[in-house]
Amino acid sequence: MARDRNSEDYFKPVRRLLVGVMVVSLLGLFLVWRIDSPRVERFRLAVIDRVVPSMEWAMVPVTGFVNLVSDFRSYQALAAQNDDLRRELQQMKSWKEAALQLEQENARLLDLNNVQLDPQLTYVTGVVMTDSGSPFRQSVLLNVGARDGIVDGWAVMDGIGLVGRISGVGRKISRVILLTDTSSGIPVTIQPSGQKAILAGDNTLNPPLNFIEDRDLVRPGDRVVTSGDGGVFPTDLLVGQVALGTDRRMRVRLSADYGRLEFLRVLRSRPHEPITDPGGLLETDTMIGPQLPQTAEVTDG
Amino acid sequence: MAERSVPSTWIGRGSFAALCLAIIFAMLLPLDMQPNRWAAPDVLLATILAWVIRRPEYASAVLLAVILLLTDLLFQRPPGLYAAVALVVTEMIRKRGGRMRQMPFLVEWGTAALGIVAITLINRMALVVFMTPQPPLGMSLIQMAMTILVYPVVIGVAVSLFGLRRRSPGETNAAGQRL
């Protein structure tokens, strides 16, 4: 190459060294991440905490505009949609009657049983800021974080069904791993049979149910709710309905509307109180119940 | 490179960085939360390769490293690995950049395609070696193919918006240096 490269001759080795140093430090970062992942993940969240909120001012109008355009396109299908809605409304009316009757019955039964629903299950509502940006990861960022009291592991719902779980909390943001992500796996119960299973995401819209105890008891259409095993999630949050996939696997049609994740509820769940002492009944000196008279404390034998 | 501190070089670098940030921004927009059956092309990688081949002095290695590491962190990838692999591959392409000027576009496309394949495969092999969870193989291959296919489109857009023509041999910059 007969080109004038005099000016680059002394610069080239320096440049090569610089690139080498950068590659080595990047690989070093990867190794550190592989060895001590939580530390680097905290660093990642700190970076996201810095970068993403500064983009929000532009992100909100652009997202709104794109949604507006796609909504406008859907006006063309309005007439057909109207008919569908009318038909659905008819069905809904009959369901509403059934629901009202059930509600009254439920209230009566609760009254009879004197059941206390968990009063501590309150929620924080957050707005979805960004998605994961990669086709391989299914997660969203919410605009609530540690300053709003969010804690890792809390359940996230939209209005109806479970959406995912908090995984990573920054100061102003938190990341929600959706149920469809490959790293998501939650224990569920299938009603009415009461079978336990694990709902493991596999990057499709309908995640499969793994480890069902007895498949014969599970039918498409059964309700899937969280089981609360492992103490991560509260029990009885609606997840979806069982459906039979084209690959003959039991899958779940999620109740949450994944097409429109906009406002999400983060449920404040309290950890179960651990039982540490062996229990009063096993020890003789701390007897539960009416105190026995002293004379009764005779060693039997 | 750095010693050509002509203002136009810095304008070029700035606009390249702004373009990359705009692409990252677009990828982060919360428009579609449903998992798809196919993977969208990695427009950012195609853009970076286009600039490395046609305007290597604007896509400086430091800038590439910063952008790639930022995407690693933002897109929940293992931090550093993809950035390192992509940096090495772009450096190898950059070395061949001067010779590619006289070649037809197909050669340039082929080089970019080789780069994309190399980045995907090396990244995946490293993930396997380090026993890190990997994305599904089919999705990665689809994304690789889509990125290769989208490269001419990126070039078309870049030529019309940024004037990213190929430099003819013997062209000089504003300071009269040969490029």
CSV table of C-alpha atoms in Angstrom, one decimal:
chain,number,residue,atom,x,y,z
A,1,MET,CA,0.0,0.0,0.0
A,2,ALA,CA,1.8,3.1,-1.3
A,3,ARG,CA,0.2,5.5,1.1
A,4,ASP,CA,1.6,8.2,3.3
A,5,ARG,CA,1.4,6.6,6.7
A,6,ASN,CA,4.4,8.3,8.3
A,7,SER,CA,2.1,10.0,10.8
A,8,GLU,CA,0.6,6.7,11.8
A,9,ASP,CA,3.8,4.7,12.2
A,10,TYR,CA,4.4,5.7,15.7
A,11,PHE,CA,0.8,5.9,16.6
A,12,LYS,CA,-0.1,2.3,15.5
A,13,PRO,CA,1.6,0.4,18.4
A,14,VAL,CA,0.0,2.7,20.9
A,15,ARG,CA,-3.4,2.2,19.4
A,16,ARG,CA,-2.9,-1.5,19.3
A,17,LEU,CA,-1.9,-1.5,23.0
A,18,LEU,CA,-5.0,0.6,23.8
A,19,VAL,CA,-7.3,-1.8,22.1
A,20,GLY,CA,-5.7,-4.7,23.8
A,21,VAL,CA,-6.1,-3.1,27.2
A,22,MET,CA,-9.7,-2.4,26.5
A,23,VAL,CA,-10.4,-6.0,25.3
A,24,VAL,CA,-8.6,-7.4,28.3
A,25,SER,CA,-10.5,-5.2,30.8
A,26,LEU,CA,-13.8,-6.1,29.1
A,27,LEU,CA,-13.1,-9.8,29.4
A,28,GLY,CA,-11.9,-9.2,33.0
A,29,LEU,CA,-15.3,-7.6,33.7
A,30,PHE,CA,-17.0,-10.6,32.2
A,31,LEU,CA,-14.9,-12.9,34.4
A,32,VAL,CA,-15.6,-10.9,37.5
A,33,TRP,CA,-19.3,-11.1,36.6
A,34,ARG,CA,-19.1,-14.9,36.3
A,35,ILE,CA,-17.4,-15.2,39.6
A,36,ASP,CA,-19.1,-12.6,41.7
A,37,SER,CA,-22.3,-11.8,39.9
A,38,PRO,CA,-24.2,-9.8,42.5
A,39,ARG,CA,-21.5,-7.1,42.7
A,40,VAL,CA,-21.5,-6.5,38.9
A,41,GLU,CA,-25.3,-6.7,38.8
A,42,ARG,CA,-25.4,-3.9,41.3
A,43,PHE,CA,-23.0,-2.0,39.1
A,44,ARG,CA,-25.3,-2.7,36.1
A,45,LEU,CA,-28.3,-1.4,38.0
A,46,ALA,CA,-26.4,1.7,39.0
A,47,VAL,CA,-25.7,2.4,35.4
A,48,ILE,CA,-29.3,1.7,34.3
A,49,ASP,CA,-30.4,3.9,37.2
A,50,ARG,CA,-28.3,6.7,35.8
A,51,VAL,CA,-29.0,6.3,32.1
A,52,VAL,CA,-32.6,5.3,31.7
A,53,PRO,CA,-34.4,8.0,33.8
A,54,SER,CA,-32.4,10.6,31.8
A,55,MET,CA,-34.0,9.2,28.6
A,56,GLU,CA,-37.5,9.2,30.0
A,57,TRP,CA,-38.4,12.7,28.8
A,58,ALA,CA,-37.9,11.6,25.2
A,59,MET,CA,-39.2,8.1,25.7
A,60,VAL,CA,-42.7,8.9,27.0
A,61,PRO,CA,-43.7,11.1,24.0
A,62,VAL,CA,-42.2,8.8,21.4
A,63,THR,CA,-44.0,5.7,22.9
A,64,GLY,CA,-47.2,7.7,23.1
A,65,PHE,CA,-46.9,8.7,19.5
A,66,VAL,CA,-46.2,5.2,18.3
A,67,ASN,CA,-49.1,3.8,20.3
A,68,LEU,CA,-51.3,6.6,18.9
A,69,VAL,CA,-50.4,5.5,15.3
A,70,SER,CA,-51.0,1.9,16.0
A,71,ASP,CA,-54.3,2.7,17.7
A,72,PHE,CA,-55.3,4.8,14.7
A,73,ARG,CA,-54.6,1.8,12.5
A,74,SER,CA,-56.9,-0.3,14.6
A,75,TYR,CA,-59.8,2.2,13.9
A,76,GLN,CA,-60.1,0.5,10.5
A,77,ALA,CA,-61.2,-2.7,12.3
A,78,LEU,CA,-63.6,-0.8,14.4
A,79,ALA,CA,-66.8,-2.0,12.9
A,80,ALA,CA,-65.9,-5.7,13.2
A,81,GLN,CA,-64.6,-5.1,16.7
A,82,ASN,CA,-67.9,-3.4,17.7
A,83,ASP,CA,-69.9,-6.5,16.6
A,84,ASP,CA,-67.5,-8.7,18.6
A,85,LEU,CA,-67.9,-6.5,21.6
A,86,ARG,CA,-71.7,-6.6,21.4
A,87,ARG,CA,-71.6,-10.3,21.3
A,88,GLU,CA,-69.2,-10.5,24.2
A,89,LEU,CA,-71.3,-8.1,26.2
A,90,GLN,CA,-74.3,-10.4,25.9
A,91,GLN,CA,-72.2,-13.2,27.3
A,92,MET,CA,-70.8,-11.0,30.0
A,93,LYS,CA,-74.3,-10.0,31.2
A,94,SER,CA,-75.1,-13.6,32.0
A,95,TRP,CA,-71.7,-14.0,33.7
A,96,LYS,CA,-72.4,-10.9,35.7
A,97,GLU,CA,-75.5,-12.4,37.0
A,98,ALA,CA,-73.6,-15.5,38.0
A,99,ALA,CA,-70.8,-13.4,39.6
A,100,LEU,CA,-73.3,-11.4,41.6
A,101,GLN,CA,-74.9,-14.5,43.0
A,102,LEU,CA,-71.5,-16.0,43.8
A,103,GLU,CA,-70.4,-12.8,45.5
A,104,GLN,CA,-73.4,-12.9,47.8
A,105,GLU,CA,-72.8,-16.5,48.5
A,106,ASN,CA,-69.1,-15.9,49.1
A,107,ALA,CA,-69.9,-13.1,51.5
A,108,ARG,CA,-72.3,-15.3,53.4
A,109,LEU,CA,-69.7,-18.1,53.6
A,110,LEU,CA,-66.9,-15.7,54.7
A,111,ASP,CA,-69.2,-14.3,57.3
A,112,LEU,CA,-70.0,-17.8,58.6
A,113,ASN,CA,-66.3,-18.8,58.7
A,114,ASN,CA,-65.1,-15.5,60.1
A,115,VAL,CA,-62.2,-15.5,57.6
A,116,GLN,CA,-59.7,-12.7,57.8
A,117,LEU,CA,-58.2,-11.9,54.4
A,118,ASP,CA,-54.6,-10.8,54.6
A,119,PRO,CA,-54.8,-7.1,55.4
A,120,GLN,CA,-51.1,-6.5,54.8
A,121,LEU,CA,-51.3,-7.2,51.0
A,122,THR,CA,-51.1,-3.7,49.7
A,123,TYR,CA,-49.4,-2.5,46.5
A,124,VAL,CA,-47.3,0.1,44.9
A,125,THR,CA,-48.2,1.0,41.3
A,126,GLY,CA,-45.4,1.7,38.8
A,127,VAL,CA,-45.3,2.7,35.2
A,128,VAL,CA,-43.4,0.7,32.6
A,129,MET,CA,-40.4,2.7,31.4
A,130,THR,CA,-38.6,0.4,29.0
A,131,ASP,CA,-38.5,-3.2,27.9
A,132,SER,CA,-35.4,-5.4,27.9
A,133,GLY,CA,-34.3,-4.2,24.4
A,134,SER,CA,-33.2,-7.7,23.5
A,135,PRO,CA,-35.4,-10.4,21.9
A,136,PHE,CA,-33.9,-13.0,24.3
A,137,ARG,CA,-34.8,-11.5,27.6
A,138,GLN,CA,-38.3,-10.7,28.7
A,139,SER,CA,-38.2,-8.0,31.3
A,140,VAL,CA,-39.4,-4.4,31.9
A,141,LEU,CA,-38.2,-1.5,33.9
A,142,LEU,CA,-40.6,0.2,36.3
A,143,ASN,CA,-40.2,3.8,37.6
A,144,VAL,CA,-40.4,2.8,41.2
A,145,GLY,CA,-37.3,1.7,43.2
A,146,ALA,CA,-35.7,1.5,46.5
A,147,ARG,CA,-36.9,5.0,47.5
A,148,ASP,CA,-40.5,3.7,47.1
A,149,GLY,CA,-39.7,0.7,49.3
A,150,ILE,CA,-39.5,-1.9,46.6
A,151,VAL,CA,-37.7,-5.1,47.6
A,152,ASP,CA,-36.3,-7.8,45.5
A,153,GLY,CA,-38.6,-10.8,44.9
A,154,TRP,CA,-41.9,-9.1,45.3
A,155,ALA,CA,-44.7,-10.1,43.0
A,156,VAL,CA,-45.9,-7.9,40.2
A,157,MET,CA,-49.4,-7.9,38.7
A,158,ASP,CA,-51.4,-6.0,36.2
A,159,GLY,CA,-55.0,-5.4,37.1
A,160,ILE,CA,-55.9,-9.1,36.6
A,161,GLY,CA,-53.1,-11.6,36.7
A,162,LEU,CA,-49.5,-12.1,37.8
A,163,VAL,CA,-46.9,-10.5,35.4
A,164,GLY,CA,-43.6,-11.4,37.0
A,165,ARG,CA,-41.3,-10.7,39.9
A,166,ILE,CA,-39.0,-7.9,40.9
A,167,SER,CA,-35.4,-8.8,40.2
A,168,GLY,CA,-33.0,-5.9,40.7
A,169,VAL,CA,-33.9,-2.7,42.5
A,170,GLY,CA,-32.1,0.6,41.8
A,171,ARG,CA,-32.8,3.9,43.6
A,172,LYS,CA,-35.4,5.1,41.2
A,173,ILE,CA,-36.1,2.0,39.0
A,174,SER,CA,-36.6,-1.7,39.4
A,175,ARG,CA,-36.5,-4.5,36.9
A,176,VAL,CA,-39.4,-7.0,36.5
A,177,ILE,CA,-38.5,-10.4,35.1
A,178,LEU,CA,-41.7,-11.4,33.2
A,179,LEU,CA,-43.2,-14.9,33.5
A,180,THR,CA,-42.2,-15.5,29.9
A,181,ASP,CA,-38.5,-15.0,30.5
A,182,THR,CA,-36.3,-18.2,30.4
A,183,SER,CA,-35.0,-17.5,33.9
A,184,SER,CA,-38.4,-17.2,35.4
A,185,GLY,CA,-39.8,-20.2,37.3
A,186,ILE,CA,-42.6,-20.0,39.9
A,187,PRO,CA,-44.4,-22.6,41.9
A,188,VAL,CA,-48.1,-22.7,41.0
A,189,THR,CA,-51.2,-24.7,42.0
A,190,ILE,CA,-53.7,-25.8,39.4
A,191,GLN,CA,-57.3,-25.5,40.6
A,192,PRO,CA,-59.6,-27.3,41.1
A,193,SER,CA,-57.4,-30.5,41.3
A,194,GLY,CA,-54.8,-28.9,43.6
A,195,GLN,CA,-51.9,-30.2,41.6
A,196,LYS,CA,-48.6,-28.4,42.2
A,197,ALA,CA,-46.3,-27.5,39.3
A,198,ILE,CA,-43.6,-25.1,38.2
A,199,LEU,CA,-44.4,-22.5,35.6
A,200,ALA,CA,-41.1,-22.0,33.7
A,201,GLY,CA,-40.8,-19.3,31.1
A,202,ASP,CA,-39.4,-20.3,27.7
A,203,ASN,CA,-39.5,-17.1,25.7
A,204,THR,CA,-43.0,-17.9,24.3
A,205,LEU,CA,-46.3,-16.2,25.2
A,206,ASN,CA,-47.6,-19.3,26.8
A,207,PRO,CA,-45.1,-20.7,29.2
A,208,PRO,CA,-45.2,-24.5,29.9
A,209,LEU,CA,-46.0,-26.2,33.2
A,210,ASN,CA,-43.2,-28.5,34.4
A,211,PHE,CA,-43.2,-31.2,37.1
A,212,ILE,CA,-47.0,-31.7,37.2
A,213,GLU,CA,-47.6,-34.5,39.7
A,214,ASP,CA,-50.4,-36.2,37.9
A,215,ARG,CA,-51.1,-35.0,34.4
A,216,ASP,CA,-54.4,-36.9,34.1
A,217,LEU,CA,-56.0,-34.6,36.7
A,218,VAL,CA,-55.1,-31.4,34.8
A,219,ARG,CA,-57.4,-30.3,32.1
A,220,PRO,CA,-57.2,-27.4,29.7
A,221,GLY,CA,-59.2,-24.5,31.1
A,222,ASP,CA,-58.2,-25.2,34.8
A,223,ARG,CA,-57.3,-22.1,36.7
A,224,VAL,CA,-53.6,-21.6,37.6
A,225,VAL,CA,-52.7,-19.6,40.8
A,226,THR,CA,-49.5,-19.1,42.7
A,227,SER,CA,-49.0,-21.7,45.4
A,228,GLY,CA,-46.8,-19.7,47.7
A,229,ASP,CA,-44.4,-22.6,48.1
A,230,GLY,CA,-40.9,-21.4,48.9
A,231,GLY,CA,-42.2,-18.3,50.5
A,232,VAL,CA,-41.4,-16.0,47.5
A,233,PHE,CA,-44.9,-15.2,46.4
A,234,PRO,CA,-48.2,-14.7,48.3
A,235,THR,CA,-50.6,-17.5,47.6
A,236,ASP,CA,-53.6,-17.5,45.3
A,237,LEU,CA,-52.6,-14.8,42.9
A,238,LEU,CA,-54.2,-15.5,39.5
A,239,VAL,CA,-51.7,-16.6,36.8
A,240,GLY,CA,-53.9,-17.9,34.0
A,241,GLN,CA,-55.6,-20.9,32.5
A,242,VAL,CA,-54.2,-24.2,31.5
A,243,ALA,CA,-54.1,-24.8,27.7
A,244,LEU,CA,-52.8,-27.7,25.7
A,245,GLY,CA,-50.0,-26.5,23.5
A,246,THR,CA,-49.4,-27.7,19.9
A,247,ASP,CA,-46.4,-29.7,21.2
A,248,ARG,CA,-48.8,-31.6,23.5
A,249,ARG,CA,-47.4,-29.9,26.6
A,250,MET,CA,-49.5,-28.3,29.3
A,251,ARG,CA,-49.1,-24.6,28.9
A,252,VAL,CA,-50.6,-21.6,30.6
A,253,ARG,CA,-52.6,-18.9,28.9
A,254,LEU,CA,-51.6,-15.9,31.0
A,255,SER,CA,-54.3,-13.7,32.4
A,256,ALA,CA,-52.2,-10.6,32.4
A,257,ASP,CA,-52.4,-8.6,29.2
A,258,TYR,CA,-48.9,-8.8,27.9
A,259,GLY,CA,-49.8,-6.8,24.9
A,260,ARG,CA,-50.4,-3.7,27.0
A,261,LEU,CA,-48.2,-3.7,30.1
A,262,GLU,CA,-48.4,-0.1,31.1
A,263,PHE,CA,-49.2,0.3,34.8
A,264,LEU,CA,-48.1,-2.6,37.1
A,265,ARG,CA,-48.8,-3.3,40.7
A,266,VAL,CA,-46.0,-4.4,42.9
A,267,LEU,CA,-47.5,-6.4,45.8
A,268,ARG,CA,-45.9,-5.6,49.2
A,269,SER,CA,-45.5,-9.1,50.5
A,270,ARG,CA,-44.3,-9.8,54.0
A,271,PRO,CA,-42.2,-12.9,54.6
A,272,HIS,CA,-43.8,-15.7,56.4
A,273,GLU,CA,-42.9,-15.6,60.1
A,274,PRO,CA,-40.5,-18.4,60.7
A,275,ILE,CA,-41.2,-20.9,63.4
A,276,THR,CA,-37.9,-21.4,65.3
A,277,ASP,CA,-38.7,-22.9,68.7
A,278,PRO,CA,-39.7,-26.5,69.0
A,279,GLY,CA,-43.2,-25.6,70.1
A,280,GLY,CA,-44.8,-25.5,73.5
A,281,LEU,CA,-46.5,-28.9,73.3
A,282,LEU,CA,-43.2,-30.8,73.1
A,283,GLU,CA,-41.7,-29.2,76.2
A,284,THR,CA,-43.2,-30.0,79.6
A,285,ASP,CA,-42.7,-26.7,81.4
A,286,THR,CA,-44.4,-24.4,78.9
A,287,MET,CA,-47.8,-26.0,78.6
A,288,ILE,CA,-50.4,-24.4,76.3
A,289,GLY,CA,-53.9,-24.4,77.6
A,290,PRO,CA,-55.3,-24.1,81.0
A,291,GLN,CA,-52.6,-24.3,83.7
A,292,LEU,CA,-52.7,-27.7,85.4
A,293,PRO,CA,-52.6,-27.8,89.1
A,294,GLN,CA,-49.2,-28.5,90.6
A,295,THR,CA,-50.2,-31.9,91.9
A,296,ALA,CA,-50.9,-33.1,88.4
A,297,GLU,CA,-47.2,-32.7,87.5
A,298,VAL,CA,-46.2,-36.2,88.4
A,299,THR,CA,-43.7,-38.1,86.3
A,300,ASP,CA,-45.6,-40.8,84.7
A,301,GLY,CA,-44.0,-44.2,84.7
B,1,MET,CA,-7.0,8.8,13.6
B,2,ALA,CA,-6.7,10.9,16.8
B,3,GLU,CA,-3.9,13.1,15.4
B,4,ARG,CA,-6.2,14.2,12.6
B,5,SER,CA,-7.9,16.6,15.0
B,6,VAL,CA,-9.8,18.3,12.2
B,7,PRO,CA,-13.2,19.5,13.5
B,8,SER,CA,-15.0,17.5,10.8
B,9,THR,CA,-13.6,14.3,12.3
B,10,TRP,CA,-15.1,15.2,15.7
B,11,ILE,CA,-18.4,16.1,14.1
B,12,GLY,CA,-18.4,12.7,12.4
B,13,ARG,CA,-17.6,11.0,15.6
B,14,GLY,CA,-20.3,12.9,17.5
B,15,SER,CA,-23.0,12.1,14.9
B,16,PHE,CA,-22.0,8.4,14.9
B,17,ALA,CA,-22.3,8.3,18.7
B,18,ALA,CA,-25.6,10.1,18.5
B,19,LEU,CA,-26.9,7.7,15.9
B,20,CYS,CA,-25.8,4.7,18.1
B,21,LEU,CA,-27.6,6.2,21.1
B,22,ALA,CA,-30.7,6.8,19.1
B,23,ILE,CA,-30.7,3.1,18.0
B,24,ILE,CA,-30.3,2.0,21.6
B,25,PHE,CA,-33.1,4.4,22.6
B,26,ALA,CA,-35.4,2.9,20.0
B,27,MET,CA,-34.6,-0.7,21.1
B,28,LEU,CA,-35.5,0.2,24.7
B,29,LEU,CA,-38.9,1.7,23.8
B,30,PRO,CA,-41.5,-0.3,25.7
B,31,LEU,CA,-43.6,-1.0,22.6
B,32,ASP,CA,-43.9,-4.8,22.4
B,33,MET,CA,-43.6,-6.8,25.6
B,34,GLN,CA,-44.8,-10.1,24.0
B,35,PRO,CA,-42.2,-12.6,23.2
B,36,ASN,CA,-41.9,-13.1,19.4
B,37,ARG,CA,-41.3,-16.2,17.4
B,38,TRP,CA,-38.5,-14.5,15.5
B,39,ALA,CA,-35.8,-12.1,16.6
B,40,ALA,CA,-35.5,-8.7,15.2
B,41,PRO,CA,-32.1,-7.8,13.5
B,42,ASP,CA,-29.4,-6.2,15.6
B,43,VAL,CA,-29.5,-2.9,13.8
B,44,LEU,CA,-26.8,-1.4,16.1
B,45,LEU,CA,-24.3,-4.1,15.1
B,46,ALA,CA,-25.0,-3.5,11.4
B,47,THR,CA,-24.6,0.2,11.9
B,48,ILE,CA,-21.3,-0.2,13.7
B,49,LEU,CA,-19.9,-2.5,11.0
B,50,ALA,CA,-21.0,-0.1,8.3
B,51,TRP,CA,-19.1,2.7,9.9
B,52,VAL,CA,-16.1,0.6,10.7
B,53,ILE,CA,-15.9,-0.4,7.0
B,54,ARG,CA,-16.7,2.9,5.4
B,55,ARG,CA,-15.6,5.6,8.0
B,56,PRO,CA,-13.2,3.8,10.4
B,57,GLU,CA,-11.9,7.2,11.7
B,58,TYR,CA,-15.4,8.1,13.0
B,59,ALA,CA,-16.0,4.8,14.7
B,60,SER,CA,-13.0,4.9,17.0
B,61,ALA,CA,-12.3,1.9,19.1
B,62,VAL,CA,-12.8,3.7,22.4
B,63,LEU,CA,-16.2,4.9,21.4
B,64,LEU,CA,-17.2,1.4,20.2
B,65,ALA,CA,-16.0,-0.1,23.5
B,66,VAL,CA,-18.1,2.4,25.5
B,67,ILE,CA,-21.2,1.9,23.3
B,68,LEU,CA,-20.9,-1.9,23.3
B,69,LEU,CA,-20.4,-2.1,27.1
B,70,LEU,CA,-23.4,0.2,27.6
B,71,THR,CA,-25.6,-2.1,25.5
B,72,ASP,CA,-24.3,-5.1,27.4
B,73,LEU,CA,-25.4,-3.5,30.6
B,74,LEU,CA,-28.7,-2.2,29.3
B,75,PHE,CA,-29.8,-5.3,27.5
B,76,GLN,CA,-29.1,-7.7,30.3
B,77,ARG,CA,-26.4,-9.5,28.5
B,78,PRO,CA,-23.3,-10.9,30.4
B,79,PRO,CA,-21.4,-7.6,30.8
B,80,GLY,CA,-18.2,-7.3,28.8
B,81,LEU,CA,-18.1,-10.5,26.8
B,82,TYR,CA,-20.1,-9.4,23.7
B,83,ALA,CA,-18.3,-6.0,23.8
B,84,ALA,CA,-14.9,-7.6,23.8
B,85,VAL,CA,-15.7,-10.0,21.0
B,86,ALA,CA,-17.3,-7.3,18.9
B,87,LEU,CA,-14.4,-5.0,19.5
B,88,VAL,CA,-11.8,-7.6,18.4
B,89,VAL,CA,-13.9,-8.5,15.2
B,90,THR,CA,-14.3,-4.8,14.3
B,91,GLU,CA,-10.6,-4.3,14.7
B,92,MET,CA,-9.9,-7.1,12.3
B,93,ILE,CA,-12.4,-5.7,9.8
B,94,ARG,CA,-10.9,-2.2,10.3
B,95,LYS,CA,-7.5,-3.5,9.1
B,96,ARG,CA,-9.0,-4.8,5.9
B,97,GLY,CA,-11.0,-1.6,5.4
B,98,GLY,CA,-8.5,0.2,3.2
B,99,ARG,CA,-8.3,-2.7,0.7
B,100,MET,CA,-12.0,-2.9,0.3
B,101,ARG,CA,-12.5,0.4,-1.4
B,102,GLN,CA,-11.8,-0.9,-4.9
B,103,MET,CA,-13.9,-4.0,-4.4
B,104,PRO,CA,-17.6,-4.4,-5.4
B,105,PHE,CA,-20.3,-4.0,-2.7
B,106,LEU,CA,-20.8,-7.7,-2.5
B,107,VAL,CA,-17.3,-8.1,-1.0
B,108,GLU,CA,-18.1,-5.5,1.6
B,109,TRP,CA,-21.3,-7.2,2.4
B,110,GLY,CA,-19.6,-10.5,2.6
B,111,THR,CA,-17.0,-9.1,5.1
B,112,ALA,CA,-19.7,-7.6,7.3
B,113,ALA,CA,-21.6,-11.0,7.2
B,114,LEU,CA,-18.4,-12.8,8.2
B,115,GLY,CA,-18.0,-10.4,11.0
B,116,ILE,CA,-21.6,-10.9,12.2
B,117,VAL,CA,-21.3,-14.7,12.0
B,118,ALA,CA,-17.9,-14.6,13.9
B,119,ILE,CA,-19.3,-12.3,16.6
B,120,THR,CA,-22.4,-14.6,17.1
B,121,LEU,CA,-20.5,-17.8,17.1
B,122,ILE,CA,-17.5,-16.7,19.3
B,123,ASN,CA,-19.9,-15.1,21.8
B,124,ARG,CA,-22.0,-18.3,22.0
B,125,MET,CA,-19.0,-20.5,22.3
B,126,ALA,CA,-17.6,-18.4,25.2
B,127,LEU,CA,-21.0,-18.6,26.9
B,128,VAL,CA,-21.0,-22.4,26.6
B,129,VAL,CA,-17.4,-22.6,27.9
B,130,PHE,CA,-18.2,-20.4,30.9
B,131,MET,CA,-21.5,-22.3,31.5
B,132,THR,CA,-23.6,-19.2,31.3
B,133,PRO,CA,-27.2,-19.4,30.3
B,134,GLN,CA,-27.5,-18.9,26.6
B,135,PRO,CA,-30.4,-17.6,24.5
B,136,PRO,CA,-32.1,-20.3,22.4
B,137,LEU,CA,-30.0,-21.3,19.4
B,138,GLY,CA,-32.7,-20.9,16.8
B,139,MET,CA,-33.3,-17.3,17.9
B,140,SER,CA,-29.6,-16.4,17.8
B,141,LEU,CA,-29.3,-17.9,14.3
B,142,ILE,CA,-32.4,-16.0,13.1
B,143,GLN,CA,-31.0,-12.8,14.5
B,144,MET,CA,-27.7,-13.4,12.8
B,145,ALA,CA,-29.4,-14.0,9.5
B,146,MET,CA,-31.6,-10.9,9.9
B,147,THR,CA,-28.7,-8.7,10.8
B,148,ILE,CA,-26.8,-9.9,7.7
B,149,LEU,CA,-29.9,-9.2,5.6
B,150,VAL,CA,-30.4,-5.7,7.1
B,151,TYR,CA,-26.9,-4.6,6.4
B,152,PRO,CA,-27.6,-3.3,2.8
B,153,VAL,CA,-30.7,-1.5,4.2
B,154,VAL,CA,-28.5,0.2,6.9
B,155,ILE,CA,-26.0,1.1,4.2
B,156,GLY,CA,-28.8,2.6,2.0
B,157,VAL,CA,-30.2,4.7,4.8
B,158,ALA,CA,-26.7,5.8,5.9
B,159,VAL,CA,-25.8,6.8,2.3
B,160,SER,CA,-28.9,8.9,1.9
B,161,LEU,CA,-28.9,10.5,5.4
B,162,PHE,CA,-25.3,10.7,6.4
B,163,GLY,CA,-23.6,10.6,3.0
B,164,LEU,CA,-21.8,7.4,3.8
B,165,ARG,CA,-20.4,6.9,0.3
B,166,ARG,CA,-17.4,4.7,-0.1
B,167,ARG,CA,-14.3,6.8,-0.5
B,168,SER,CA,-12.7,6.6,-3.8
B,169,PRO,CA,-8.9,5.8,-3.7
B,170,GLY,CA,-6.8,8.9,-3.3
B,171,GLU,CA,-9.5,11.1,-1.8
B,172,THR,CA,-8.3,13.6,0.8
B,173,ASN,CA,-9.9,15.1,3.8
B,174,ALA,CA,-10.2,18.8,4.6
B,175,ALA,CA,-6.6,19.1,5.8
B,176,GLY,CA,-5.4,17.6,2.5
B,177,GLN,CA,-4.3,14.3,4.1
B,178,ARG,CA,-4.9,11.2,2.2
B,179,LEU,CA,-7.5,8.9,3.6
